[in-house]
Coordinates of N, CA and C in Angstrom, one line a residue:
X185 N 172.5 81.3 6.8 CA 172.3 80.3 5.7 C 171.3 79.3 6.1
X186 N 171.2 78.6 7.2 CA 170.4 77.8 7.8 C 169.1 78.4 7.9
X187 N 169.1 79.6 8.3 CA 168.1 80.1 8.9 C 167.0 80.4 7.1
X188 N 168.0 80.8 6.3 CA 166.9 80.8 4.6 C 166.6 79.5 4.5
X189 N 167.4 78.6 4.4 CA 167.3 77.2 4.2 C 166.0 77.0 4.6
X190 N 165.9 77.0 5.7 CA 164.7 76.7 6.9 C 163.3 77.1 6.1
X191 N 163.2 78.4 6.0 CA 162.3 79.3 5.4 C 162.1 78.8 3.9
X192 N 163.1 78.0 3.3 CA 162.3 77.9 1.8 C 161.7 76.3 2.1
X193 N 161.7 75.6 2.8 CA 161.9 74.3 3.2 C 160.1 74.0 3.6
X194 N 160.4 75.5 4.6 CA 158.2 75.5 5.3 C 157.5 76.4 4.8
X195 N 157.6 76.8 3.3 CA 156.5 77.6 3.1 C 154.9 77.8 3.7
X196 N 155.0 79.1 3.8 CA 152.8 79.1 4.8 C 152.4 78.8 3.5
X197 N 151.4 77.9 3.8 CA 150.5 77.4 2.5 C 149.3 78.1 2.8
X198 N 148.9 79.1 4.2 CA 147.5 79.6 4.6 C 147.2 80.5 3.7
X199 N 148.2 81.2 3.3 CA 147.8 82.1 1.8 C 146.9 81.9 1.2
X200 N 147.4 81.0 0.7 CA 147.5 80.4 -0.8 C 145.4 79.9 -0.5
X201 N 145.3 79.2 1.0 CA 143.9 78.9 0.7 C 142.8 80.0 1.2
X202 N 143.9 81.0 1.9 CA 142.5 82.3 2.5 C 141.8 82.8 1.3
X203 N 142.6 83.0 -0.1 CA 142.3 83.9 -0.8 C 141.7 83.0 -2.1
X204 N 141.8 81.6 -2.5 CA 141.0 81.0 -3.0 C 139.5 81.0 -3.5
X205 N 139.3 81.5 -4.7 CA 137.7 82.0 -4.9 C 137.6 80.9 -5.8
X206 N 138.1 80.1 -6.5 CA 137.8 79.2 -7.6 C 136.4 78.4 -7.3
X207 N 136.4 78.6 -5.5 CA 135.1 77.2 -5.2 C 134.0 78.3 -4.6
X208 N 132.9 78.3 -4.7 CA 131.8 79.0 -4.7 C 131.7 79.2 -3.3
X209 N 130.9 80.2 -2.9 CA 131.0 79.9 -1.5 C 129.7 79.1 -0.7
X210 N 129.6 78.5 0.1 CA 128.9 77.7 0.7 C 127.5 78.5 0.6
X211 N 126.4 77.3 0.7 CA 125.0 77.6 0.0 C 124.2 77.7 2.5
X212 N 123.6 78.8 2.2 CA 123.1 79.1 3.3 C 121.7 77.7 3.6
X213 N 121.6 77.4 4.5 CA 120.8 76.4 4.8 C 119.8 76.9 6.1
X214 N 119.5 78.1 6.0 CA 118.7 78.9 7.2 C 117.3 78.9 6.7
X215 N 117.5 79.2 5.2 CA 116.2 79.7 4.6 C 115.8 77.9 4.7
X216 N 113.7 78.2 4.9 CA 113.0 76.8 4.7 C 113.8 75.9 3.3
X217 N 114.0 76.4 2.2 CA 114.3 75.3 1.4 C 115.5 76.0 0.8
X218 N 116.0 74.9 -0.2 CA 117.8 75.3 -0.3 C 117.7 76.3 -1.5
X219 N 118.2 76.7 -1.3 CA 118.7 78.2 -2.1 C 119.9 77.9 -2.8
X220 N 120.1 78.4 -3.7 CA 119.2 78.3 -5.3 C 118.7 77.1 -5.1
X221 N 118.3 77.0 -6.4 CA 116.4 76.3 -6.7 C 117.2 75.3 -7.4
X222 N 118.9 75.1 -7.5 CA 119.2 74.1 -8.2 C 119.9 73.2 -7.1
X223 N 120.1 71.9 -7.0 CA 120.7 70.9 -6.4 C 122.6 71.6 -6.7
X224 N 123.2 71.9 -5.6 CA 124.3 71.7 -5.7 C 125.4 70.2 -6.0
X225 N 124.7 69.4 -6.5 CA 125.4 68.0 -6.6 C 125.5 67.5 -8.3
X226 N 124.1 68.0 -8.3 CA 123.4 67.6 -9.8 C 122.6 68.8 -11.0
X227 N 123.1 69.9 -10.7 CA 122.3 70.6 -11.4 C 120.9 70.7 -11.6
X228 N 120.4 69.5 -11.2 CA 118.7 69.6 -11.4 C 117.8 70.2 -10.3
X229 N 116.8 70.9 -11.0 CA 116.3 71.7 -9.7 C 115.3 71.2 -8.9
X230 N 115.4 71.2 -7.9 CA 114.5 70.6 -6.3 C 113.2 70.7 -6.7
X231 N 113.1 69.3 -6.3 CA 111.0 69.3 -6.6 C 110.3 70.3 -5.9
X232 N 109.2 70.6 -5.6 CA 108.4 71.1 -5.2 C 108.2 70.7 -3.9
X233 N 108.1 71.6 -2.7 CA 107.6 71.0 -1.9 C 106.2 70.0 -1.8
X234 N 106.0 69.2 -0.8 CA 104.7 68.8 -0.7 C 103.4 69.7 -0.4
X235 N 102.4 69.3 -0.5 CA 101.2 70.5 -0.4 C 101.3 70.2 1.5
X236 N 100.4 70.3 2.2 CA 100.8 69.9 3.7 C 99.6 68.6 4.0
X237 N 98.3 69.3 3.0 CA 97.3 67.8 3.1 C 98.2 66.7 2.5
X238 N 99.5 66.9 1.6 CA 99.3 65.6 0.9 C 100.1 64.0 1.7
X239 N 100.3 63.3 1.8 CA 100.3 62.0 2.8 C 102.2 61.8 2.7
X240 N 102.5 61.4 3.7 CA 104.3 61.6 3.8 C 104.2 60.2 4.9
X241 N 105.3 59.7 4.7 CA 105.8 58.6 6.1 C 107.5 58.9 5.7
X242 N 107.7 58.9 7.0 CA 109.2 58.7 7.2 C 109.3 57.3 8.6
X243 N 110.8 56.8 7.8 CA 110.6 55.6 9.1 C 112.7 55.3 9.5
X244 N 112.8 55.2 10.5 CA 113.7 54.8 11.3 C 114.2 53.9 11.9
X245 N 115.3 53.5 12.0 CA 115.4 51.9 12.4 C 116.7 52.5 13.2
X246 N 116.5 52.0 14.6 CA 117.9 51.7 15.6 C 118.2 50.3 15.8
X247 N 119.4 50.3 16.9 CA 119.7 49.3 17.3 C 119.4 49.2 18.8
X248 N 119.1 47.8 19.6 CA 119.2 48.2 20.6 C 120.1 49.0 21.7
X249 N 120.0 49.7 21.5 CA 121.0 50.6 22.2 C 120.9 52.0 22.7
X250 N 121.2 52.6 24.3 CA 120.5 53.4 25.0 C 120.1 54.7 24.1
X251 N 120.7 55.1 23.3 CA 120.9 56.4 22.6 C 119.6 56.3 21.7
X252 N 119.2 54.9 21.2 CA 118.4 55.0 20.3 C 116.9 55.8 20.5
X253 N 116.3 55.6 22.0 CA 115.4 56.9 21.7 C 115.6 58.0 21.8
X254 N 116.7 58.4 21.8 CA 116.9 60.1 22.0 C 116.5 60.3 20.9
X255 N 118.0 59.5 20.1 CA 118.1 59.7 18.3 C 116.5 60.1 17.7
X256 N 115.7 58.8 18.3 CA 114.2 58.7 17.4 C 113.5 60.3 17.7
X257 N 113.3 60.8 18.8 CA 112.7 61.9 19.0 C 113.4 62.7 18.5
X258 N 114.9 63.0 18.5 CA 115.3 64.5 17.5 C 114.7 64.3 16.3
X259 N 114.9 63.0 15.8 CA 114.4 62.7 13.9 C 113.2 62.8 14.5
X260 N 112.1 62.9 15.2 CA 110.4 63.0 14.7 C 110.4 64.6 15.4
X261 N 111.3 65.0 15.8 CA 110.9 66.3 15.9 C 111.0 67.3 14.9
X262 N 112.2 66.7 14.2 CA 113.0 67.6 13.2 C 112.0 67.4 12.0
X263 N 111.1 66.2 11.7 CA 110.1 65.9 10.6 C 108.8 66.7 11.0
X264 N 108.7 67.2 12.6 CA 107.1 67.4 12.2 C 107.3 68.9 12.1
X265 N 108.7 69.6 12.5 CA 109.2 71.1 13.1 C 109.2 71.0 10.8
X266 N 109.6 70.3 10.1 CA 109.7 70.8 9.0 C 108.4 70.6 7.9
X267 N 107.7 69.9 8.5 CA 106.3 69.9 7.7 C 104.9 70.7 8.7
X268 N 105.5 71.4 9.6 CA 104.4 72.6 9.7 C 103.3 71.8 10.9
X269 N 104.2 71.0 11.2 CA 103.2 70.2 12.6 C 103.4 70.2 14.0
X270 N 104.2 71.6 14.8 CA 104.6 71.7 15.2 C 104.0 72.1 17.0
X271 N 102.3 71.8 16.7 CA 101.3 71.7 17.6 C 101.3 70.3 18.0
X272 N 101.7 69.0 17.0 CA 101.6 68.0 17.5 C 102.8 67.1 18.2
X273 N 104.0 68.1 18.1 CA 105.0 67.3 18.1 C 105.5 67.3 19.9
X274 N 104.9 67.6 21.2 CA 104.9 67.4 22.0 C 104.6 66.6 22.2
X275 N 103.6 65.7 21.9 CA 102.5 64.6 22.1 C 103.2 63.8 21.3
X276 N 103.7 63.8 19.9 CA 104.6 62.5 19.7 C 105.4 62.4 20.2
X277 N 106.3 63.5 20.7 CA 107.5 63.1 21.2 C 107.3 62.5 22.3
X278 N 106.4 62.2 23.5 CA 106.4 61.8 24.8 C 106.1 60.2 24.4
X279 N 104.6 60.2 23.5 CA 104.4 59.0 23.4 C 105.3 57.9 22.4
X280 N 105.8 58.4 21.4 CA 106.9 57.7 20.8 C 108.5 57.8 21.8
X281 N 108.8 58.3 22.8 CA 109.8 58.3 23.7 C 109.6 57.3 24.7
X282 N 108.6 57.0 25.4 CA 107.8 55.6 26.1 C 107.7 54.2 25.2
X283 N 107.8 54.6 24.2 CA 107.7 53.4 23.4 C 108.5 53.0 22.7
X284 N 109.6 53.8 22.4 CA 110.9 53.1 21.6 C 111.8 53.0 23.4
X285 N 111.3 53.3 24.3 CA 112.3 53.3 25.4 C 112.2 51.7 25.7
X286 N 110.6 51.6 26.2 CA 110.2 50.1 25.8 C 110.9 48.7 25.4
X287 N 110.6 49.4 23.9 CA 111.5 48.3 23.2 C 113.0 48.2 23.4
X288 N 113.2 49.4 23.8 CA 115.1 49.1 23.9 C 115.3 48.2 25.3
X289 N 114.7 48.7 26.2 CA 114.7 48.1 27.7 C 114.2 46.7 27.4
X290 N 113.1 46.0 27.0 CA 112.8 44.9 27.4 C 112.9 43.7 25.9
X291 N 113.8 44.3 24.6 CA 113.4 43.1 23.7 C 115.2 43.6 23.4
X292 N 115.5 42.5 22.7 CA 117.3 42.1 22.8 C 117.6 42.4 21.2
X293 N 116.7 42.8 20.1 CA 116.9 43.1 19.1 C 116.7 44.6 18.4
X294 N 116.9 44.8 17.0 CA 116.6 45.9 16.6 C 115.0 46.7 16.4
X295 N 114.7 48.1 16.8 CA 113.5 48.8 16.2 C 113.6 49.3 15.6
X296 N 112.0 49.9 15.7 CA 111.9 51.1 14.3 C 110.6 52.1 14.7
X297 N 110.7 53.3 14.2 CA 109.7 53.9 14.6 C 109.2 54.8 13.1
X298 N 107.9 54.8 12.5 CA 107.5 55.1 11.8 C 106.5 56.4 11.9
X299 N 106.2 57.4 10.8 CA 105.3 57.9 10.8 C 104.8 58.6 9.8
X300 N 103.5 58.6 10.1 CA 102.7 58.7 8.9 C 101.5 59.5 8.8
X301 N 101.5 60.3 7.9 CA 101.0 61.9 8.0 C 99.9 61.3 6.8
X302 N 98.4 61.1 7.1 CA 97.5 61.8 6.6 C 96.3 62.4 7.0
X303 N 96.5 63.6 6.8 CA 96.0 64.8 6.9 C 94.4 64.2 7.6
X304 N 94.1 64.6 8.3 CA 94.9 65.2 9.4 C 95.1 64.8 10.9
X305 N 95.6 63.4 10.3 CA 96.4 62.8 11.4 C 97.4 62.1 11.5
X306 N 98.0 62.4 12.2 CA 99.7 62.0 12.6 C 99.7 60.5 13.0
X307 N 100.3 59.1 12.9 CA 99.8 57.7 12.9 C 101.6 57.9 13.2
X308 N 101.8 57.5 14.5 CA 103.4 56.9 15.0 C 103.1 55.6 15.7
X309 N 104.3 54.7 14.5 CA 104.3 53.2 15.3 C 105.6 53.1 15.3
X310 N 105.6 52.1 16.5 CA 107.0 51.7 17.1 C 107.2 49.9 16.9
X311 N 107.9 49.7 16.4 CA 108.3 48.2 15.7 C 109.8 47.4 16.9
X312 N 109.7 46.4 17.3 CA 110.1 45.8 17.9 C 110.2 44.2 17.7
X313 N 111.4 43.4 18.3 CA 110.8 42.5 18.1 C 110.6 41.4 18.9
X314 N 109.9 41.5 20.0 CA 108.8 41.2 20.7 C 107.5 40.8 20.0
X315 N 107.2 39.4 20.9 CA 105.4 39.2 20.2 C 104.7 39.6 20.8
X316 N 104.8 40.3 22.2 CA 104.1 40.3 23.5 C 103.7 41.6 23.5
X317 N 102.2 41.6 23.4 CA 101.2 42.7 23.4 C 101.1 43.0 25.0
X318 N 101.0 44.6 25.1 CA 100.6 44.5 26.1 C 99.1 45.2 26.6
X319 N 98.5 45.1 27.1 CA 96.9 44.6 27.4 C 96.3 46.0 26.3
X320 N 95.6 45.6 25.9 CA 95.0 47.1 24.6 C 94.1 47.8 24.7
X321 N 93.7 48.8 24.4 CA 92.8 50.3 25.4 C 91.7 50.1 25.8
X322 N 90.8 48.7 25.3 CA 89.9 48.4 25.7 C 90.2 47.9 27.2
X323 N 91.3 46.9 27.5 CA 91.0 46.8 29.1 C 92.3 47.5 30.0
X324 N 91.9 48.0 30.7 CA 92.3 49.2 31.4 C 93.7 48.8 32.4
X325 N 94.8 49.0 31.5 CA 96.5 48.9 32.3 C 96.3 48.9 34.1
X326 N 97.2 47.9 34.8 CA 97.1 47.7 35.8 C 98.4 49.1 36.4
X327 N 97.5 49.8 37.2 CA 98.1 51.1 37.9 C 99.6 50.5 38.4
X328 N 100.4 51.5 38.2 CA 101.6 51.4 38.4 C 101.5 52.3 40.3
X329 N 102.7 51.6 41.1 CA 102.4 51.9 42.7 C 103.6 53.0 42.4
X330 N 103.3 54.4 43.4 CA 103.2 55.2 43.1 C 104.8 55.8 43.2
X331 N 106.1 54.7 43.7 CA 106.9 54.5 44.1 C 108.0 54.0 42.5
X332 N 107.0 53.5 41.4 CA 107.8 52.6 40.6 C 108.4 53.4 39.6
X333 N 109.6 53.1 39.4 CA 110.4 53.4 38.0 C 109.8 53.7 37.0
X334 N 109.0 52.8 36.8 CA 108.3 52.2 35.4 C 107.1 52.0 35.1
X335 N 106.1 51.8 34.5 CA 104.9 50.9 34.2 C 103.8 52.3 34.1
X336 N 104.0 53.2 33.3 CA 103.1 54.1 33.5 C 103.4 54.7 31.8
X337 N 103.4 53.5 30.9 CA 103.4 53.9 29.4 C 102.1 53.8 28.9
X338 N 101.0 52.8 29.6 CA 100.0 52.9 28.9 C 98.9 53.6 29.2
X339 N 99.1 54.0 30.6 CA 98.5 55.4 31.1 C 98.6 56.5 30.3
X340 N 100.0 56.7 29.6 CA 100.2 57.3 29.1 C 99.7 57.7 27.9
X341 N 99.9 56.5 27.1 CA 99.1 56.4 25.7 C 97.7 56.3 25.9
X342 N 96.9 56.3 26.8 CA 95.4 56.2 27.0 C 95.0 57.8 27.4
X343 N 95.9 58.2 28.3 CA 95.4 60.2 28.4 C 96.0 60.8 27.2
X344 N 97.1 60.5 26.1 CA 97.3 61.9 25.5 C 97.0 61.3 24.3
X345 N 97.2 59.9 23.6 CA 96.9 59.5 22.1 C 95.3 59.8 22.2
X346 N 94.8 60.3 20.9 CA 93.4 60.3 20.3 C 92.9 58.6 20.3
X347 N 93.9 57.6 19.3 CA 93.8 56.3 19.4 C 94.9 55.7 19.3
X348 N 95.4 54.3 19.8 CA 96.6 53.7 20.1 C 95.8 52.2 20.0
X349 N 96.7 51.4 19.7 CA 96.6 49.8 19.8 C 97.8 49.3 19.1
X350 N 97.5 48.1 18.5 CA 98.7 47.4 18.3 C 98.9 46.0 17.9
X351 N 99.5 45.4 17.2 CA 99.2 43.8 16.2 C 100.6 43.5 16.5
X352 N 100.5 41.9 17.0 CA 101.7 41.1 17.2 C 101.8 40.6 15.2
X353 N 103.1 40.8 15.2 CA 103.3 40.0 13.4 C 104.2 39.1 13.4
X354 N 103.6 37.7 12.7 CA 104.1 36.4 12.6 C 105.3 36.6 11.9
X355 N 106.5 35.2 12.1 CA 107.6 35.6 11.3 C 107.4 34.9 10.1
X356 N 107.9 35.3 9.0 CA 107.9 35.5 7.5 C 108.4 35.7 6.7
X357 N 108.4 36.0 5.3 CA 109.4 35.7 4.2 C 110.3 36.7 4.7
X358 N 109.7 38.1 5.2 CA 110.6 39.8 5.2 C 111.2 39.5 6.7
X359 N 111.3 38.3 7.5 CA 112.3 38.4 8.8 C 111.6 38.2 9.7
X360 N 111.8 38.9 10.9 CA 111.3 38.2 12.1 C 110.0 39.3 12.4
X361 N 109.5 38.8 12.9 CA 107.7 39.0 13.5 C 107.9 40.1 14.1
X362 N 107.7 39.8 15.4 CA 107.4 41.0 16.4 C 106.3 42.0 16.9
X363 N 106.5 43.0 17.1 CA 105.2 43.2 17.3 C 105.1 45.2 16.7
X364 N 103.9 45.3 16.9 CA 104.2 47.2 16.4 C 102.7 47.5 17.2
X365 N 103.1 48.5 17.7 CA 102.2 49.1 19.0 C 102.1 51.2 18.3
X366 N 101.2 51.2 18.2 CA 100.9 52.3 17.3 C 99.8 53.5 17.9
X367 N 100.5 54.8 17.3 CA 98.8 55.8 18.4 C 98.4 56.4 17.3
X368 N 97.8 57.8 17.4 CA 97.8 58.6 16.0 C 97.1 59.9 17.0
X369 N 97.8 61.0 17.0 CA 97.1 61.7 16.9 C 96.6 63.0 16.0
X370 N 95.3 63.9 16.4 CA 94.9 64.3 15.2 C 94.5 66.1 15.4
X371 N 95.2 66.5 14.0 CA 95.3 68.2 14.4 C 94.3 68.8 14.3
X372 N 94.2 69.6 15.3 CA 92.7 70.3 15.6 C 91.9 70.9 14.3
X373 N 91.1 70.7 13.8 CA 90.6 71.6 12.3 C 89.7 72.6 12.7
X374 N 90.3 74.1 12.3 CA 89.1 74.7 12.8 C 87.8 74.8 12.0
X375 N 86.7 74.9 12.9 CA 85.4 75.1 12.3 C 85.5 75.5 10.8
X376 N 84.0 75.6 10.4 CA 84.5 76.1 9.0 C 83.7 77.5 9.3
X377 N 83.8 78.5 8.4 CA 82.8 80.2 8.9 C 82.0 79.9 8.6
X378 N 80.7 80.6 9.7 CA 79.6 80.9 9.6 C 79.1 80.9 8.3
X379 N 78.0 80.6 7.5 CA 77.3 81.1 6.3 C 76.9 82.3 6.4
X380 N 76.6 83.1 7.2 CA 76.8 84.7 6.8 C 78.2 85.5 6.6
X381 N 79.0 84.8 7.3 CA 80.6 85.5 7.0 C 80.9 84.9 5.6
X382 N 80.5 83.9 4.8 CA 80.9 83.5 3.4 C 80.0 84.1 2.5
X383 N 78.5 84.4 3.4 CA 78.2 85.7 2.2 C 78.3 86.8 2.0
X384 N 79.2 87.3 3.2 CA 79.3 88.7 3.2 C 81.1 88.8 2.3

């Protein structure tokens, strides 16, 4: 008698949800864009993608805190791996990795790392808030000794950025100043064909 008691007391409820069809089944997210062509939230259907010439910024804000450049390079990798930029994204990732490391290490407040696609060049700036520029491409970073931790970011941005510099910003109505130290680089275009291959 206990022993039914028991049994009507814990019914398995795993049934009841293994065989549940009432809810659709999950929408695959493998393919480049979402399948079906309608928004699972709102019925309305997904814009168009962008053309790849046409101009995009995405921007990011951490806190100071050690994780925050990892975070920044998964998000700029995950943006250039999905807009077809995936020749340049070694070279942002190193130089935008030296420069949000930067700011986490030597300023006591929040960043940001921005970027900005027009065609056809890639423009990543790093926002801190720091006023303190440090020396700009024109005169030539003092060599780091060959022993040091550190000091070998603007070497950096001078061999792999196309162009890099950077503007201290006063504080103002929108908050505090600081500074934004910025590169850009730019995707190879190939030649255009010969005029006999476009007349033939």
């Amino acid at each position: 008698m206990n022993t039914d008691q028991n049994t009507n007391r814990n019914p398995r409820p795993a049934a009841t949800y293994e065989t549940d069809t009432s809810h659709p089944a999950p929408v695959s997210l493998s393919s480049p864009y979402l399948s079906p062509s309608l928004d699972l939230l709102s019925d309305l259907p997904h814009p168009p993608p962008l053309p790849f010439t046409s101009p995009w910024h995405y921007e990011l804000h951490f806190p100071c805190d050690p994780r925050g450049p990892g975070i920044a390079r998964l998000t700029l990798r995950a943006v250039l791996d999905a807009h077809g930029l995936a020749q340049l994204t070694d070279r942002a990732e190193l130089l935008a990795s030296e420069l949000a490391t930067n700011s986490v290490r030597h300023t006591k407040g929040p960043a940001s790392v921005r970027l900005q696609w027009l065609h056809p060049v890639l423009r990543v700036s790093v926002w801190d808030m720091s006023p303190d520029l440090p020396p700009m491409s024109g005169a030539r970073p003092t060599e780091a000794p060959p022993h040091a931790d550190g000091g070998r970011g603007l070497f950096i941005l001078d061999a792999v950025a196309d162009r890099w510099g950077g503007c201290a910003i006063g504080e103002g109505v929108c908050g505090p100043g600081g500074k934004t130290i910025w590169f850009e680089l730019r995707l190879p275009v190939p030649p255009p064909p010969p005029a006999s291959a476009l007349a033939a």
